[in-house]
Short mmCIF file of C-alpha atoms (C1' of nucleotides) in Angstrom, two decimals:
data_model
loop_
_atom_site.label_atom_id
_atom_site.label_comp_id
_atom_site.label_asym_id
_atom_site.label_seq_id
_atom_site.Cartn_x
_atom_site.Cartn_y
_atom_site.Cartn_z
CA UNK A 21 50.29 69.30 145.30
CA UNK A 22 50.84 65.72 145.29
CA UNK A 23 52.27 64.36 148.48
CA UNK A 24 55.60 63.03 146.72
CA UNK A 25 56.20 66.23 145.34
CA UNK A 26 55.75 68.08 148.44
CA UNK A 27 57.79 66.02 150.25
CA UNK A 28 60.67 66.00 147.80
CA UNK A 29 60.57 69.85 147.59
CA UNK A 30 61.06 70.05 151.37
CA UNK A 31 64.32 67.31 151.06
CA UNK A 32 65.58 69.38 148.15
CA UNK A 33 65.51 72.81 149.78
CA UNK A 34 67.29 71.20 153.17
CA UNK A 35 70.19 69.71 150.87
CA UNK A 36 70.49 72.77 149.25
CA UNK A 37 70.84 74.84 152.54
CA UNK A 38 73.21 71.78 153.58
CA UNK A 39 75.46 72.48 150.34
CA UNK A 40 75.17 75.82 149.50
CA UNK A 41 76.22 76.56 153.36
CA UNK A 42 79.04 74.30 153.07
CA UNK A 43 80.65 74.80 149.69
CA UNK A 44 78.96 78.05 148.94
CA UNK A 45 76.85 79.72 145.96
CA UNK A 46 79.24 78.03 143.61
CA UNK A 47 78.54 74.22 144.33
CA UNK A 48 76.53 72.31 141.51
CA UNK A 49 73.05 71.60 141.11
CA UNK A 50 73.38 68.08 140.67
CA UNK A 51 75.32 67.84 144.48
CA UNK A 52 72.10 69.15 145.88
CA UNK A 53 70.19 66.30 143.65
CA UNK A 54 72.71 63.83 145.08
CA UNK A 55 71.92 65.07 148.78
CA UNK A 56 68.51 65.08 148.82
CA UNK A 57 68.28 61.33 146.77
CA UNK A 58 66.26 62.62 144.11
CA UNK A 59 67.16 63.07 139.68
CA UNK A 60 68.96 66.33 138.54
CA UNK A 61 65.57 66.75 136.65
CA UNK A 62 63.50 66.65 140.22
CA UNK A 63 65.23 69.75 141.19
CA UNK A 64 64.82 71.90 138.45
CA UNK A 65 60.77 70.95 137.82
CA UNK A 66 60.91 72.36 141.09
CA UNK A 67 63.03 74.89 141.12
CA UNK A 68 63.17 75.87 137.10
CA UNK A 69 66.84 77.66 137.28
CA UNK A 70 69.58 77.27 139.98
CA UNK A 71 68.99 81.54 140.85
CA UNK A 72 65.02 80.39 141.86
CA UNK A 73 66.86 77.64 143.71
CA UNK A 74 69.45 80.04 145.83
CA UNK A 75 66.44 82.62 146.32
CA UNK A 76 64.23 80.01 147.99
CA UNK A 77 66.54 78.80 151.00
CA UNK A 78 67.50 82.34 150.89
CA UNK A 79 63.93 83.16 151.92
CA UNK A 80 63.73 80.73 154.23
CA UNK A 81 66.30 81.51 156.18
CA UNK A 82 65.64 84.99 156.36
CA UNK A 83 62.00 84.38 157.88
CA UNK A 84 63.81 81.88 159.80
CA UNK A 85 65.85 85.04 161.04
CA UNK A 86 62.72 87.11 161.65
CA UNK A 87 60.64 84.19 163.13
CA UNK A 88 63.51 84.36 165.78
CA UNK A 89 64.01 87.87 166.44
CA UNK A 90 59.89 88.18 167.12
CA UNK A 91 60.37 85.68 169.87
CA UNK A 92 62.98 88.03 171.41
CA UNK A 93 62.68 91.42 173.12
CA UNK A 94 63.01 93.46 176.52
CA UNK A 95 65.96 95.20 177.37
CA UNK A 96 68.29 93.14 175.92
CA UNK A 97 66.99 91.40 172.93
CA UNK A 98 68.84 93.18 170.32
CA UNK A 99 72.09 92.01 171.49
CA UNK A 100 70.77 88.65 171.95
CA UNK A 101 69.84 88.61 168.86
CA UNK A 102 73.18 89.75 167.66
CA UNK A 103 75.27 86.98 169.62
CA UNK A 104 73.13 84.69 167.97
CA UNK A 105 73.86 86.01 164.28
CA UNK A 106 77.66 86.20 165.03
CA UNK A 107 77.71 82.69 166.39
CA UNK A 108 76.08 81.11 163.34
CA UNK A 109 77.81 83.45 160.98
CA UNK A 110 81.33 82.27 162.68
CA UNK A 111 80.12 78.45 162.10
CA UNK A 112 78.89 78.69 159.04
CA UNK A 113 79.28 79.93 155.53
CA UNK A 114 76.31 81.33 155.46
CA UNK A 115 74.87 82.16 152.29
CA UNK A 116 74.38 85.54 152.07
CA UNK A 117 77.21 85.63 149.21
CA UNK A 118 75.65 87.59 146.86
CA UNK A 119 74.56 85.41 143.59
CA UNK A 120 72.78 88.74 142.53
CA UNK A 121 69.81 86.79 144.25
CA UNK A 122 67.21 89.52 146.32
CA UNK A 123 64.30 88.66 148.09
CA UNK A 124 62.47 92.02 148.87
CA UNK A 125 59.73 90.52 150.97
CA UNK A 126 61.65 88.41 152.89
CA UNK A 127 63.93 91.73 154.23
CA UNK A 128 61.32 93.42 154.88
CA UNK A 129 60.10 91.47 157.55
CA UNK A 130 63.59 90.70 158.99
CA UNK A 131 64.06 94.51 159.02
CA UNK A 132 60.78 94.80 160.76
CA UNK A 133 61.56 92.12 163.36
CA UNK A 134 65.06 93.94 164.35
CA UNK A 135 62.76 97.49 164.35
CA UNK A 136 61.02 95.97 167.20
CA UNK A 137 64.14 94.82 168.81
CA UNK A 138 65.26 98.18 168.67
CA UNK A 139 62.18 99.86 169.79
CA UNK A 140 62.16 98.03 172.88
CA UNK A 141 66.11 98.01 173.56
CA UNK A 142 65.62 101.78 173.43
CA UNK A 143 62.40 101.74 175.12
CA UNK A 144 64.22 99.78 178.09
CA UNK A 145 67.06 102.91 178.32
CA UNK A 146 69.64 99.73 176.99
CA UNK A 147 70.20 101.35 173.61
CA UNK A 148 70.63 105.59 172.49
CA UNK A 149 67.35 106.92 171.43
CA UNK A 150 69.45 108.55 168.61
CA UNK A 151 70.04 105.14 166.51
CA UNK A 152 68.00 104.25 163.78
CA UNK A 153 66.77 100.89 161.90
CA UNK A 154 69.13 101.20 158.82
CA UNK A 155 72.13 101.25 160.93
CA UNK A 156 71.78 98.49 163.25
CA UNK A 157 71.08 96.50 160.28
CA UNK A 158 73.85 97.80 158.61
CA UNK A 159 75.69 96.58 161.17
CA UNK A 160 73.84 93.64 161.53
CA UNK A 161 75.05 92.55 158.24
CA UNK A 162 78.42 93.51 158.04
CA UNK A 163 79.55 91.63 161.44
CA UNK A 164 77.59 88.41 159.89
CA UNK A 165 79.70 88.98 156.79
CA UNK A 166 82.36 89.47 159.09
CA UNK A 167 82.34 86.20 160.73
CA UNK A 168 81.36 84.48 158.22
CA UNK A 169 84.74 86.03 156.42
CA UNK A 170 87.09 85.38 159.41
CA UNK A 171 85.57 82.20 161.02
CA UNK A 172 86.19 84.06 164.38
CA UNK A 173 86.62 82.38 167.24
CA UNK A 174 84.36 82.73 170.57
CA UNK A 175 86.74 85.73 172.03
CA UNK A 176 86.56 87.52 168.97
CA UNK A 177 83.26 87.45 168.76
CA UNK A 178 82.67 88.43 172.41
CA UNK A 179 85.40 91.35 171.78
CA UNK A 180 83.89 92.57 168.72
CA UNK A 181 80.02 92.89 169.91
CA UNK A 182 81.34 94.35 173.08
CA UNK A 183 82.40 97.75 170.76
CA UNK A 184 79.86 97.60 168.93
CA UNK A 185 77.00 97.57 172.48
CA UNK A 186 79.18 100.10 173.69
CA UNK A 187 78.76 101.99 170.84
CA UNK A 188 74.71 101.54 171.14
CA UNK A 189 74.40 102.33 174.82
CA UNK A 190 72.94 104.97 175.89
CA UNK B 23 112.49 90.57 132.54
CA UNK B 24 111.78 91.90 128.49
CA UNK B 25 110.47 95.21 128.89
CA UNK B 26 107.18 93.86 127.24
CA UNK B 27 106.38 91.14 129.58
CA UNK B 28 107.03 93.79 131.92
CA UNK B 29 104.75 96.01 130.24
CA UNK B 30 102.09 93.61 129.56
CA UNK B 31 101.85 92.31 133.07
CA UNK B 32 101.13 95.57 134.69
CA UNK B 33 98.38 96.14 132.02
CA UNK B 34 96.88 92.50 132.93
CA UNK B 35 97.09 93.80 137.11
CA UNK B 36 95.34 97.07 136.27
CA UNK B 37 92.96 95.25 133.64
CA UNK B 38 91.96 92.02 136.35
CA UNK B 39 91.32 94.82 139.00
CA UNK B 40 88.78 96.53 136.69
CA UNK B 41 86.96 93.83 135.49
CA UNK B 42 86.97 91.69 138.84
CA UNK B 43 86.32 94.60 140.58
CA UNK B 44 83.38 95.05 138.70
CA UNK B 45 82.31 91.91 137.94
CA UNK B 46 83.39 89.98 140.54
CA UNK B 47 85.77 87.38 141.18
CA UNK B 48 83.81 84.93 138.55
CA UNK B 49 83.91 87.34 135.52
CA UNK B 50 85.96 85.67 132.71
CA UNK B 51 89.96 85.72 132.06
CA UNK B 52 89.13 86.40 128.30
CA UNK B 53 87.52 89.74 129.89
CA UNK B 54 90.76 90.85 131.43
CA UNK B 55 92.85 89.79 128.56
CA UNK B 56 90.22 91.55 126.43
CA UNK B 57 90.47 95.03 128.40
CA UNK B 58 94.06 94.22 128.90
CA UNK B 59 94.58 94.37 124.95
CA UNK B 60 96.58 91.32 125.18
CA UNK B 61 95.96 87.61 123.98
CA UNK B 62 94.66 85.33 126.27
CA UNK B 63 97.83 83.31 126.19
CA UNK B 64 99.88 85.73 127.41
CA UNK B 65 97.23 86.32 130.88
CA UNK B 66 98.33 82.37 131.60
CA UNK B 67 101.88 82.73 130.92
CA UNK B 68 102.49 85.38 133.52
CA UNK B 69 99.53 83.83 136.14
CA UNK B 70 99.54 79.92 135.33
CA UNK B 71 96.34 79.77 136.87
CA UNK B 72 93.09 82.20 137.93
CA UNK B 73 93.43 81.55 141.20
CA UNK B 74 97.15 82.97 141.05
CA UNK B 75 95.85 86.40 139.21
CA UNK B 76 92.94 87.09 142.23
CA UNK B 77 95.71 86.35 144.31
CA UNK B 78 98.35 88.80 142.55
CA UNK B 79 95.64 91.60 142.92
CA UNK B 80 94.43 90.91 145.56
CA UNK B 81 98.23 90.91 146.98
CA UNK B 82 98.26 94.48 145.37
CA UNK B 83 94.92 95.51 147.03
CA UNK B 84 96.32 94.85 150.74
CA UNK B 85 99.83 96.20 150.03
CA UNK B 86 98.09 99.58 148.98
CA UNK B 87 95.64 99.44 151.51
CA UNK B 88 98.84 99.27 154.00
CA UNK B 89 101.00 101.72 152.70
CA UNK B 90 97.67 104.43 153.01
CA UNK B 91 97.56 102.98 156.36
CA UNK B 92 101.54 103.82 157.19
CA UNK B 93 101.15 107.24 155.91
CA UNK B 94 98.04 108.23 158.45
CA UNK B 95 98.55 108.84 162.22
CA UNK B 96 98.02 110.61 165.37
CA UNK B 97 94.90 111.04 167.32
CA UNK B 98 92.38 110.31 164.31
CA UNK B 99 94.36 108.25 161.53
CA UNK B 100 92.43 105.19 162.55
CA UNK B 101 89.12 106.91 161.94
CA UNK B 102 89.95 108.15 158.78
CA UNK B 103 91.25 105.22 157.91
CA UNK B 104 88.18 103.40 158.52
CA UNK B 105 85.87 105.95 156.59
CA UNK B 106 88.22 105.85 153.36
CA UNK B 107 87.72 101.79 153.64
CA UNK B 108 84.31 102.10 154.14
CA UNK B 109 84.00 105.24 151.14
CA UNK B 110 85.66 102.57 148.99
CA UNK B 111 83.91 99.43 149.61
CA UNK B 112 80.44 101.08 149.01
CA UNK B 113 81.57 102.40 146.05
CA UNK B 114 83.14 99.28 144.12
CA UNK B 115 82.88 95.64 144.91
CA UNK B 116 86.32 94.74 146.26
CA UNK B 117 87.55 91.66 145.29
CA UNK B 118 87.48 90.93 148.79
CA UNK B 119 84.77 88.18 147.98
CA UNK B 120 87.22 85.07 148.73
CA UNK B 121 87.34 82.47 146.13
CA UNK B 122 89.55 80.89 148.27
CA UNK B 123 92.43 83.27 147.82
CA UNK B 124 94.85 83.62 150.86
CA UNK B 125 97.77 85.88 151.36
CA UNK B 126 99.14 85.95 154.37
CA UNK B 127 101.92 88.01 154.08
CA UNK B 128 100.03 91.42 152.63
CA UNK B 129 97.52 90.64 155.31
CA UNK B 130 100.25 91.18 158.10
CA UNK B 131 101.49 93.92 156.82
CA UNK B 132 97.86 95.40 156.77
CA UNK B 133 97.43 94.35 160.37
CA UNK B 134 100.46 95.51 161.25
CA UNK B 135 99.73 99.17 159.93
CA UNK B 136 96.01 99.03 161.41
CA UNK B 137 98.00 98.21 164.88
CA UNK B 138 100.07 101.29 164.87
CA UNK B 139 97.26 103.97 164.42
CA UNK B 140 95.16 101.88 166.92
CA UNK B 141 98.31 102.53 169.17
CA UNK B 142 98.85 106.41 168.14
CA UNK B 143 94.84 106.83 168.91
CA UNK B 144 95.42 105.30 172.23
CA UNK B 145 98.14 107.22 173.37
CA UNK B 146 96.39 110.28 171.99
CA UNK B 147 93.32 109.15 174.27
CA UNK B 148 91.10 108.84 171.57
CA UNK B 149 90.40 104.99 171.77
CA UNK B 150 89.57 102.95 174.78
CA UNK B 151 93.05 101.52 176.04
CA UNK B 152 91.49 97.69 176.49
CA UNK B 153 90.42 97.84 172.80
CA UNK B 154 93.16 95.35 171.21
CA UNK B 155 94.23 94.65 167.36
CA UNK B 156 92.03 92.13 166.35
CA UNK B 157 88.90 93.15 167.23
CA UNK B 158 89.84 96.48 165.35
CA UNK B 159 90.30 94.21 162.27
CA UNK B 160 87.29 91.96 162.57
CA UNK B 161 85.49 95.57 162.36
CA UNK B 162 87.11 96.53 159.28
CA UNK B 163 86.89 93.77 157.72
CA UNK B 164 83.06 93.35 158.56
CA UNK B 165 82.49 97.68 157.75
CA UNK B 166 84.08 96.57 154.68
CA UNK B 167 81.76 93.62 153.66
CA UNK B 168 78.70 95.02 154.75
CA UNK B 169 79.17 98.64 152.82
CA UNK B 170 80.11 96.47 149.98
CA UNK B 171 77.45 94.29 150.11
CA UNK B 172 74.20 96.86 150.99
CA UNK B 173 76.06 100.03 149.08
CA UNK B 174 75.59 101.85 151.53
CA UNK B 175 75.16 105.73 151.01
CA UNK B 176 76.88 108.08 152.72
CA UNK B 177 74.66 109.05 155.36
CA UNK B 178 74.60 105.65 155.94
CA UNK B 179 77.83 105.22 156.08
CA UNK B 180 78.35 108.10 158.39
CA UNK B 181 75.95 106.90 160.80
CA UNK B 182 76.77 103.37 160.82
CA UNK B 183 80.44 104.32 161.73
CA UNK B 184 79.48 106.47 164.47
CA UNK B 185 78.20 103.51 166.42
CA UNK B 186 81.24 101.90 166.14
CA UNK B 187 83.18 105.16 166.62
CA UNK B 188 81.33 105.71 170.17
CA UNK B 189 82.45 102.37 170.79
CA UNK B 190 85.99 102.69 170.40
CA UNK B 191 85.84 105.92 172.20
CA UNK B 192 87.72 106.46 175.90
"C1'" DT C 16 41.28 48.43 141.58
"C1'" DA C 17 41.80 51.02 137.25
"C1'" DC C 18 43.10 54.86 135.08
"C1'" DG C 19 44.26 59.58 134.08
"C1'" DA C 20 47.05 63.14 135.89
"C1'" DT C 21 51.04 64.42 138.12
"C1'" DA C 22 55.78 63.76 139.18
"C1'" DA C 23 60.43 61.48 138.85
"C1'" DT C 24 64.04 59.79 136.11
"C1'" DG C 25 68.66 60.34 133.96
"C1'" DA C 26 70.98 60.23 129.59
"C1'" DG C 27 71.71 63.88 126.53
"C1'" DT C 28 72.48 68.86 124.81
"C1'" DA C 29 74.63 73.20 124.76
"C1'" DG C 30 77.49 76.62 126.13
"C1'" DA C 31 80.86 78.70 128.90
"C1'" DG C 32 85.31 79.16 130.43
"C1'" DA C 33 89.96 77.52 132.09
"C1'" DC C 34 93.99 76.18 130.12
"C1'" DT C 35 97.47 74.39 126.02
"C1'" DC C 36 100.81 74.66 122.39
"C1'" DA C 37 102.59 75.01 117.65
"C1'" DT C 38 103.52 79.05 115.29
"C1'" DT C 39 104.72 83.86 114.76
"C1'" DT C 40 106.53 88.15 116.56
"C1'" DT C 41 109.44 90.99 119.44
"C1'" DT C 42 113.39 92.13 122.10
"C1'" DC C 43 118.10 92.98 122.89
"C1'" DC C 44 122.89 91.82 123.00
"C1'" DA C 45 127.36 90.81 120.57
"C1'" DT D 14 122.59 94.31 112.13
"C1'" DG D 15 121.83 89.19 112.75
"C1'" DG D 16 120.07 85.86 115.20
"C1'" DA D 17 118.89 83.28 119.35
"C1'" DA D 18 116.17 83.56 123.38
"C1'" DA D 19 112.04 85.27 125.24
"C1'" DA D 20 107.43 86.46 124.73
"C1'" DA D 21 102.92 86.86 122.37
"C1'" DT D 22 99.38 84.84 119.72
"C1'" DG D 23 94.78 82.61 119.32
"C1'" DA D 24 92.51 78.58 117.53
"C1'" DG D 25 91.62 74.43 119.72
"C1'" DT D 26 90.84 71.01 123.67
"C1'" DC D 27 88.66 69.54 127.63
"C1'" DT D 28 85.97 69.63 131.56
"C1'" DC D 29 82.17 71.14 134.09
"C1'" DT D 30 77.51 72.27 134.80
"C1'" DA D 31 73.01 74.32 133.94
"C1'" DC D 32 69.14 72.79 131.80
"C1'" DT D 33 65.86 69.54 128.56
"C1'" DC D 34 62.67 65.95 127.44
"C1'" DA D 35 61.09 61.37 126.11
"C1'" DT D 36 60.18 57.68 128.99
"C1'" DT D 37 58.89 55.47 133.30
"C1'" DA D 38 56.91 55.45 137.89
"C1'" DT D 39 53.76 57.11 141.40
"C1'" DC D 40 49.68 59.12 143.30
"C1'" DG D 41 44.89 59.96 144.22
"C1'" DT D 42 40.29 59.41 142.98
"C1'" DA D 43 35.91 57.19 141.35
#
DNA sequence: TACGATAATGAGTAGAGACTCATTTTTCCA
DNA sequence: TGGAAAAATGAGTCTCTACTCATTATCGTA
C-alpha cells in the first residue's frame, strides 16, 4: 500500500470516529471527508459503502476495548474495567447505535478479554462463582447504552455500578 | 374534532408504533401512512413534522409504561416491573432509540411511578433502604437498551436481572 | 529522473424521503 | 337535505446524501 494511501486511511477512520461519536450513525459521509481533508471519493475507494465505513471504527474500537481489558486483572479488574466503560459511555455518544453493522470477530475477543476479567475477579473471592460470561456482558452493554442514553453524571455513575458490584459479590 | 380525523389519527399512532417499532425510528412516513391506510397528506396534517409523530408515540409509550407501573405494588411490584420491561425490550425494538425526541412530562410521570414501588419494596424490606430513584432508573433504562440491543433470551434475561436483583436486595 | 502504477479529486448522478397544496371528499349542523 | 367548514388526497417539489468516474496528481522504482 502506497504510503499516501495508508496514511489517508488512518486520517479518515479518526474523523470518522470523531463524527460518528459526535453526531452519531446518521452524520454524512462527506463530513467525515471534510474532517479528515481528503475528496468524498477518497473515502469511499477506501471504504466502498458508508456500512464498511461504520464497521471499521466499530472494530477498532472494540479491540481498542479488549486491548484494555487484557492489561487489567486481579481482584478488582472487572469493575475497573466497568468504571472505565461507564465514564466514556457518559462522555460520549458512543457508537454502538446499531446501523445493523456486526463485527463477529471483533466481539469475540472483547468477550474473551472480560472472560478473563471474570475468571480472575472470581478467582480473587471479589465476584460469585455462580456468574457467567454472557451476563456480565449483558450488563456490560446495557449500562454503556445506559450512559450513553442518559449522559449521567459522575454520582450516577458511582450509584449505579455500586448495585450492580453488589449484585456480583460474593 | 370530526370523528374521522379522530379516527384516522389513532390508526396513524397504532400504525407509526408498528412500523417504527419494527423498523426503527428511520423507517419511512409513507410506511406508516401505508399500514395506516391513509394518504400521506393526512400523516402531516395531524403531525406537521416526523419528529412530532416519534414524539406522539413515544409520549404514548411512557404514559403506558406508567400507568402498568401505578397498577403494580407491594413487596415485589418493582421486580416485576423490571422483568415485563426487560420481556418487552428483547422482544421488539422500542422506539426508545432517540432521534432526538424529548418528553419530559411522560418521563416524570414514569419516574414518578418507578419511585413509588421502589418505596413500597423498601418499606416491605425487599430493597436496600440507601438505594434512591435515579439510580433505579438509570438501571431500567440501561436493562432496557441492552435487552433491546443483544435480544436477549430469556435465560438471559433471567440471569442478567438477578445480578441486579441481588443488588438491590436488603 | 522518467515513467507506469496507484491514489486523489470533485463535479455529477440517482434515489430516497420529508413535506406542500390545489383539488376532491366527507362530515355534521341548521 | 343543503351547503359550508373540515379533512383527505396524492402527485409533485425540494433537499440531502450515498455513490460514480473521467481526469489529475502522487508515489515508488529502475
Amino acid at each position: 500500500m502506497r504510503a499516501d494511501a495508508q496514511r489517508n486511511q488512518e486520517r479518515i477512520l479518526d474523523a470518522a470516529e470523531e463524527v460518528f461519536t459526535r453526531r452519531g450513525a446518521s452524520a454524512s459521509t462527506e463530513e467525515v471527508a471534510r474532517l479528515a481533508g481528503v475528496a468524498i471519493g477518497t473515502v469511499f475507494r477506501h471504504f466502498p459503502t458508508k456500512d464498511d465505513l461504520l464497521a471499521a471504527i466499530l472494530k477498532r474500537l472494540l479491540a481498542r476495548l479488549a486491548e484494555d481489558a487484557a492489561t487489567l486483572g486481579g481482584a478488582d479488574g472487572l469493575h475497573v474495567f466497568f468504571r472505565r466503560l461507564v465514564g466514556q459511555a457518559a462522555a460520549k455518544r458512543t457508537v454502538v447505535d446499531l446501523a445493523g453493522v456486526s463485527v463477529p470477530a471483533a466481539v469475540g475477543q472483547l468477550g474473551e478479554a472480560v472472560g478473563g476479567l471474570l475468571r480472575q475477579a472470581q478467582a480473587a473471592g471479589t465476584v460469585r462463582s455462580d456468574v457467567h460470561p454472557p451476563e456480565v456482558m449483558a450488563l456490560l452493554v446495557s449500562v454503556c447504552q445506559g450512559a450513553l442514553q442518559g449522559g449521567w453524571d459522575a454520582k450516577l455513575q458511582e450509584r449505579t455500578l455500586a448495585v450492580i458490584f453488589a449484585g456480583l459479590a460474593a
